[in-house]
CSV table of C-alpha atoms in Angstrom, one decimal:
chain,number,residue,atom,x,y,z
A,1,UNK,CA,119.7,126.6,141.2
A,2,UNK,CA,118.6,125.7,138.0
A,3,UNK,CA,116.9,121.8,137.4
A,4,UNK,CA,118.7,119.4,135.2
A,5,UNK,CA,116.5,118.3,132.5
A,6,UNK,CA,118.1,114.5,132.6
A,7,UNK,CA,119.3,112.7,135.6
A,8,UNK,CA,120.3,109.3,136.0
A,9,UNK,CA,121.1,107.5,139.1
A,10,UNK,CA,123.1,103.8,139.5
A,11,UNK,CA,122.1,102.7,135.9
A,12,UNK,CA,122.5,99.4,134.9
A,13,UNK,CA,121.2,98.4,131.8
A,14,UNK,CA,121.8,94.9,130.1
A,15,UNK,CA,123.2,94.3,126.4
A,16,UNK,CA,121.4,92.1,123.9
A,17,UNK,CA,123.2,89.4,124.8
A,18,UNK,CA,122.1,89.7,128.5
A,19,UNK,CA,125.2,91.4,129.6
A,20,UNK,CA,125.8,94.2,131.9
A,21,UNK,CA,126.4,96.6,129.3
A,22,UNK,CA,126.3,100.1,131.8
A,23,UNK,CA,127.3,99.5,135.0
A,24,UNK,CA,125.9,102.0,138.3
A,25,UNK,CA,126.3,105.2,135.7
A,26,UNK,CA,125.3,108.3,137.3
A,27,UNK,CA,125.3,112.3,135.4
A,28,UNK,CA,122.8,114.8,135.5
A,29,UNK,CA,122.5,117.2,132.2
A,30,UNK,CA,121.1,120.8,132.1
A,31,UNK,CA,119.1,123.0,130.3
A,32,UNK,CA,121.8,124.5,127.8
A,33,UNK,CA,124.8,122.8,128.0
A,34,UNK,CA,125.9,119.7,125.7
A,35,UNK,CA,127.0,116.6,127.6
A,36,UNK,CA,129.3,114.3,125.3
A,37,UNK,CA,130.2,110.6,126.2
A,38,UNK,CA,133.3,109.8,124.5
A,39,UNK,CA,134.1,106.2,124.5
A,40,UNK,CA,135.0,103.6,122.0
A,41,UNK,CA,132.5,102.0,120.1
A,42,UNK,CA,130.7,99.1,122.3
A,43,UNK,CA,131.4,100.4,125.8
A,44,UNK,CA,128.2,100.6,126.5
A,45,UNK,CA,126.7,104.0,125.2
A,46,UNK,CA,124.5,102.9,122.5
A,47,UNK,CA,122.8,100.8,125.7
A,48,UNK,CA,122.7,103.8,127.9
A,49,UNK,CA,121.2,106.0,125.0
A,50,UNK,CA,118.5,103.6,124.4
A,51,UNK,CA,117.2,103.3,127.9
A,52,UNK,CA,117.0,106.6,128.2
A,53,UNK,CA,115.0,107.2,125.1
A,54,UNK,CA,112.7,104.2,126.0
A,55,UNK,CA,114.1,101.4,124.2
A,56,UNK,CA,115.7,99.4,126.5
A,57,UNK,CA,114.2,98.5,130.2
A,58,UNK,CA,117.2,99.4,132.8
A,59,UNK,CA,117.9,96.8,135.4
A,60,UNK,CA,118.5,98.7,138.2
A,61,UNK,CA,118.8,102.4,138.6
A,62,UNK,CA,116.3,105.4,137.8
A,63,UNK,CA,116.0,108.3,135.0
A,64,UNK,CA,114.8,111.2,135.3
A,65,UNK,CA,113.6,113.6,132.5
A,66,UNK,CA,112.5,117.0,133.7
A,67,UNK,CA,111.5,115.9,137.2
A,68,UNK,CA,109.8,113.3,135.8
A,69,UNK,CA,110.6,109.3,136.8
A,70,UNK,CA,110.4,108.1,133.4
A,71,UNK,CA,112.6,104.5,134.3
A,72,UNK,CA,109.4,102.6,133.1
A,73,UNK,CA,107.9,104.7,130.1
A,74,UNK,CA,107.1,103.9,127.4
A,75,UNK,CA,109.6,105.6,124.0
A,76,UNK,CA,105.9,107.6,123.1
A,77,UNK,CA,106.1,109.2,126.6
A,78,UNK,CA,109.4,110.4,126.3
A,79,UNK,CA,109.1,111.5,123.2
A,80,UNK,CA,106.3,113.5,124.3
A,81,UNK,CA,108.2,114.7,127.6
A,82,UNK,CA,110.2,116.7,124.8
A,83,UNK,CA,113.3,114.3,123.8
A,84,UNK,CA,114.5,113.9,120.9
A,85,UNK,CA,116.2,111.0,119.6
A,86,UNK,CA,118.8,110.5,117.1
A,87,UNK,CA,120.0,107.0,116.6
A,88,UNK,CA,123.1,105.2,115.9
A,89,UNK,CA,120.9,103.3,112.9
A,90,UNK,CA,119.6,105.7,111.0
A,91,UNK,CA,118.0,103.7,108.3
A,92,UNK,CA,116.9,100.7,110.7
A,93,UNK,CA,115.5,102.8,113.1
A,94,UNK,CA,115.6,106.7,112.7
A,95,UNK,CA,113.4,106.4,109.6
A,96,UNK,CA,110.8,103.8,107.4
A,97,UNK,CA,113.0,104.1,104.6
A,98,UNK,CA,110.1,102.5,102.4
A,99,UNK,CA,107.4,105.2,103.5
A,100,UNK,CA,107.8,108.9,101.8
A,101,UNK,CA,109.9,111.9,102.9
A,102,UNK,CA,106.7,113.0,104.3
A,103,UNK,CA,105.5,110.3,106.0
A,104,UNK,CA,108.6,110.0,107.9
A,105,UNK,CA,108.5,113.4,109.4
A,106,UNK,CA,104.8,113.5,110.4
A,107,UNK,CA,105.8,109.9,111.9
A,108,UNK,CA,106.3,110.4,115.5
A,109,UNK,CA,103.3,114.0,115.1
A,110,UNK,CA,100.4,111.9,113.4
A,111,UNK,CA,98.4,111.7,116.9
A,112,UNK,CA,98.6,115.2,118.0
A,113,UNK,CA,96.8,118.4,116.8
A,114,UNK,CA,97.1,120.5,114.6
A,115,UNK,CA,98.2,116.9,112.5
A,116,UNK,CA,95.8,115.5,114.0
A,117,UNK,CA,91.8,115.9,113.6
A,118,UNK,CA,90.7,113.4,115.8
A,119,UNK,CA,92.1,110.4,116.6
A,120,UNK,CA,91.3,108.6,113.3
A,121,UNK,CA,91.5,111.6,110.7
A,122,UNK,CA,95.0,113.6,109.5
A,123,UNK,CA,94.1,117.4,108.3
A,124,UNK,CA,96.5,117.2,105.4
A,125,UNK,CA,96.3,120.8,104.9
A,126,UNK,CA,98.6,121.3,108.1
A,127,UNK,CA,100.4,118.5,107.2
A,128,UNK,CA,101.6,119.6,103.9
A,129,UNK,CA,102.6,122.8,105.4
A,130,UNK,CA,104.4,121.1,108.6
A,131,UNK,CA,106.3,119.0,106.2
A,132,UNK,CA,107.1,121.9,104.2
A,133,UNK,CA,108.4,124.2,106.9
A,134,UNK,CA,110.5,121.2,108.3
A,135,UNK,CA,112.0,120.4,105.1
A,136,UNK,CA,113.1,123.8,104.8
A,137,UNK,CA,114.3,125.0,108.4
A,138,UNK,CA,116.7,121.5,108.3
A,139,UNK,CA,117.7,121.8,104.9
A,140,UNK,CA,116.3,118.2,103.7
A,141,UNK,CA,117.3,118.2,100.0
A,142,UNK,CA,114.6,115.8,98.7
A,143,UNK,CA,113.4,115.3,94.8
A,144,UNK,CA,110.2,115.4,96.2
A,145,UNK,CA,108.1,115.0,99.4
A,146,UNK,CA,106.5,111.7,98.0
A,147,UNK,CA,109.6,110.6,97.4
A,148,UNK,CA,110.9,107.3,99.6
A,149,UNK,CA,112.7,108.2,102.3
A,150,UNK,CA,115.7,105.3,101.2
A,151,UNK,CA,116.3,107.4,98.2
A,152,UNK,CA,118.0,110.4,99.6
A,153,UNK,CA,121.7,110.6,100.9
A,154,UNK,CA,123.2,109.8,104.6
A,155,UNK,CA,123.3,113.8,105.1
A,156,UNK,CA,119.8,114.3,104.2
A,157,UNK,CA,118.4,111.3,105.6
A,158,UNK,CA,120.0,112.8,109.1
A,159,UNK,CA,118.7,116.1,108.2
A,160,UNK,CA,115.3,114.9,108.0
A,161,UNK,CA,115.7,112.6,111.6
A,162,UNK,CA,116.4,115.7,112.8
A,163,UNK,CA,113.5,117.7,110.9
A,164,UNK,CA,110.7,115.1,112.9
A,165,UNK,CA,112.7,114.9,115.9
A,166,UNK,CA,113.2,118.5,116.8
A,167,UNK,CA,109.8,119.5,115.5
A,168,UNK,CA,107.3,121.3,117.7
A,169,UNK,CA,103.7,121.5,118.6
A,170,UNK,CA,101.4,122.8,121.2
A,171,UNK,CA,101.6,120.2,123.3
A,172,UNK,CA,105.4,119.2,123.1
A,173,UNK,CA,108.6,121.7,122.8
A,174,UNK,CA,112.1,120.1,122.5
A,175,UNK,CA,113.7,119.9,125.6
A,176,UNK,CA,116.6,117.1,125.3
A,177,UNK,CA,118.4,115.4,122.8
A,178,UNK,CA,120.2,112.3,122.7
A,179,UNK,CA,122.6,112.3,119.7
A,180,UNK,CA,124.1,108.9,119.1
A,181,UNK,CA,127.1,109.4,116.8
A,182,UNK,CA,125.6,111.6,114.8
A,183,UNK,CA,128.0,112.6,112.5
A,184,UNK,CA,129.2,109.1,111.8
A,185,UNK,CA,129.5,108.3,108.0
A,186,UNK,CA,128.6,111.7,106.5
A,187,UNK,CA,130.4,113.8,104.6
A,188,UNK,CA,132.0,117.1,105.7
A,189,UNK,CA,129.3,119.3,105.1
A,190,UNK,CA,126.8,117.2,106.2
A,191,UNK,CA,129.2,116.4,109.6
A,192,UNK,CA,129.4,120.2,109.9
A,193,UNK,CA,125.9,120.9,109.4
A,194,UNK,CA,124.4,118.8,112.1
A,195,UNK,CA,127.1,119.9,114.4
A,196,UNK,CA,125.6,123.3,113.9
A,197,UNK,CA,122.1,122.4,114.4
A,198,UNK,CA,123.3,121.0,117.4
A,199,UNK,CA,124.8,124.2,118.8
A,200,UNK,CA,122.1,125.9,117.8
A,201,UNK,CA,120.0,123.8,120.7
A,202,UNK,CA,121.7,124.4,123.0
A,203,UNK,CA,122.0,128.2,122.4
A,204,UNK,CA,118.1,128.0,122.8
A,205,UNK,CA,118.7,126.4,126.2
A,206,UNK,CA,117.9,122.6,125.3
A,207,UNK,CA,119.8,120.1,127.1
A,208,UNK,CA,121.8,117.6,124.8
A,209,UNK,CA,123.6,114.6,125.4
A,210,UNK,CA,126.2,113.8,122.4
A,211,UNK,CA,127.9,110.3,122.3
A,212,UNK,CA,130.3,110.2,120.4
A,213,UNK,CA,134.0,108.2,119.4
A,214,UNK,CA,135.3,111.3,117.6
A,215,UNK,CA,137.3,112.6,120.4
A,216,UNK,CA,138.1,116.1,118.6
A,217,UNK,CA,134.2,116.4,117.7
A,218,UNK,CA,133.3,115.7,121.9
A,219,UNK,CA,136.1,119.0,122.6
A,220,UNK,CA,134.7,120.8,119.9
A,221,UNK,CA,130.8,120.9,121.0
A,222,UNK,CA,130.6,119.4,124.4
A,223,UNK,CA,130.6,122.1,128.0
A,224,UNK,CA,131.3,118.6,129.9
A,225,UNK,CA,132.7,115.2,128.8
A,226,UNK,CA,131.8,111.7,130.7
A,227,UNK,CA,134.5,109.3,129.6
A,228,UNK,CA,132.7,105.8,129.3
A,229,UNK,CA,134.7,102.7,129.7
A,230,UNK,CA,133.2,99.0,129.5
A,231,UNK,CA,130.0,100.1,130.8
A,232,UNK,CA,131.4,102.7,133.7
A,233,UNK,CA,131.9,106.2,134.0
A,234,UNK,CA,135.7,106.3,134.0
A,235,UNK,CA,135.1,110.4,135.1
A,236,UNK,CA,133.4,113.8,134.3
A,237,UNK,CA,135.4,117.0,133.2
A,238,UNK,CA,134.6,120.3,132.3
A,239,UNK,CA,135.7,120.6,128.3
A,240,UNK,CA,138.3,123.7,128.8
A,241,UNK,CA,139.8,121.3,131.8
A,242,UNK,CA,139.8,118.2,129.5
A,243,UNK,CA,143.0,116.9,128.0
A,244,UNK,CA,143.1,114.7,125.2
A,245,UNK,CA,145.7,112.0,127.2
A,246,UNK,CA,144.1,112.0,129.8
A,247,UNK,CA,140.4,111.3,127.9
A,248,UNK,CA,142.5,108.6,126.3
A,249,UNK,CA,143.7,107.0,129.2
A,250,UNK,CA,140.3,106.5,130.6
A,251,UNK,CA,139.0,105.2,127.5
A,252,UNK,CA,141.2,103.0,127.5
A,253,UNK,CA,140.5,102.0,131.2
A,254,UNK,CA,143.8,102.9,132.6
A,255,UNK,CA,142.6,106.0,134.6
A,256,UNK,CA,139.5,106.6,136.6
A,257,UNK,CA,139.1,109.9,138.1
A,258,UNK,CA,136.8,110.1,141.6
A,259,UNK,CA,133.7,112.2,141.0
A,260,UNK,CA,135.3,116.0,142.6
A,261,UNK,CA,131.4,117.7,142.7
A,262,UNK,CA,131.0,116.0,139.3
A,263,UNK,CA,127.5,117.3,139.5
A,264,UNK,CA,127.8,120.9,139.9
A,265,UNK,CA,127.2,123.0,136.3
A,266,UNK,CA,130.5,124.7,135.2
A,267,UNK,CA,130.0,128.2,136.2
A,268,UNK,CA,129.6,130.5,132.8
C-alpha cells in the first residue's frame, strides 16, 4: 500500500488573534493525487496551510511529511523535505519584491550546491544558467533578470513563485505542494496556466494539496475534496462522487458527513 506523502492527525492550530482557527483536522494526501480544501475564505485553511509549511507552530496535533514528524520544524526543513509552498500573499511573502527576478528564484537554493560553493561563496556561473532554465520551463515573462521582482504582473509574479518553488537539486526533488489560492486575482490565461502546471505535478506523481474558494476550479483539478468549515473538516469525497449542493451545504456548515474510510486512496 503505497505511503502518503502528508499526514495530519487532530490539528489544531491557533489564528493570529489567538483563536482556534483548525480544529482536530485530520487527511492524509498521496503521492499523485491533488487534494483540494474548498471552504470560504477565513475558515481556517490559510492557518492549516501555514503550519504545515512551517509558519505557524500547531497547538496540538502532529504532521507528517514523508514519514517524517515535521510538527516542530523549522519552514527551511520542510522546504528541504521537498515541499513546495505557494502562498496566499504573493507579494508579502512568496517573493522580495525589491530584490531582482533572479534573486528571488535562487532565494530559497542560495545554500545548496551546485548554487552553492561553500557556505559563503555563490558560483554565479550555475546560477545564471539555473535562473535561466527556470525562467524558461515556467514561462516567467521578465524585461530582464535584473529586473525587480515588483515590476512584473500577478501571472508572472506566480509563474516565477512557482519557478523557485518547484525547482530541483541534488539534494532536494519536489515531493508536495501546498497551493493556497493560487489562481486568485489573475487573469484567464495566467489562471489556466498554473492550473496546468499543477496537473502537470501530479502526473509526475507529486502529492498536492490545493485550497481553494473556487468551487468549479476544486471539481476541475482535485481526485478528493475536504470541505473545511470554521476550522473543521465538515467531510472528505472522492471528486466524481462530489456534488456541488452538497459541497455547499457543508461549507456552509449545515452538513457534516462521518468519515466512511475517508483515508483510503480512490481506486484508479
Amino acid at each position: 500500500v503505497e505511503s502518503p506523502v502528508l499526514k495530519v492527525e487532530n490539528l489544531n492550530v491557533l489564528s493570529d488573534k489567538g483563536v482556534l482557527a483548525v480544529k482536530n483536522v485530520s487527511f492524509e494526501v498521496y503521492p499523485g493525487e491533488i487534494f483540494g480544501i474548498a471552504g470560504i475564505a477565513g475558515s481556517g485553511q490559510e492557518e492549516l496551510a501555514e503550519a504545515i509549511a512551517g509558519l505557524r507552530k500547531p497547538l496540538r496535533g502532529r504532521i507528517i511529511i514523508d514519514g517524517q514528524d515535521v510538527t516542530e520544524a523549522s519552514p527551511r526543513k520542510i522546504f528541504e523535505l521537498g515541499v513546495a509552498y505557494i502562498p496566499e500573499d504573493r507579494i508579502g511573502v512568496g517573493i522580495l519584491p525589491n530584490l531582482t527576478v533572479w534573486e528571488n528564484i535562487v532565494l530559497r537554493h542560495h545554500r545548496y550546491p551546485p548554487i552553492a560553493k561553500n557556505m559563503f561563496l555563490l558560483n554565479f556561473n550555475e546560477i545564471y544558467g539555473f535562473v535561466h532554465r527556470r525562467i524558461k520551463e515556467l514561462n516567467v515573462v521578465t524585461s530582464s533578470i535584473f529586473a525587480p521582482a515588483k515590476t512584473l504582473s500577478g501571472g508572472n509574479i506566480q509563474r516565477l513563485i512557482l519557478a523557485r518553488e518547484l525547482a530541483e537539486n541534488p539534494q532536494r526533488k519536489t515531493k508536495l505542494i501546498i497551493a493556497v489560492y493560487p489562481t486568485r486575482g489573475l487573469d484567464v490565461g495566467a489562471t489556466e496556466y498554473v492550473r496546468k502546471v499543477l496537473l502537470r505535478q501530479r502526473d509526475k506523481g507529486i502529492a498536492v494539496l490545493l485550497i481553494s474558494e473556487d468551487l468549479e476550479e476544486i471539481l476541475m483539478l482535485s481526485d478528493r475534496i475536504a470541505v473545511i468549515h470554521n476550522g473543521e473538516i465538515m467531510g472528505i469525497v472522492s471528486a466524481e462522487e462530489a456534488n456541488i449542493e452538497e459541497i455547499g451545504l457543508m461549507m456552509g456548515g449545515a452538513l457534516k458527513k462521518t468519515p466512511q474510510k475517508v483515508e483510503e486512496k480512490p481506486k484508479t
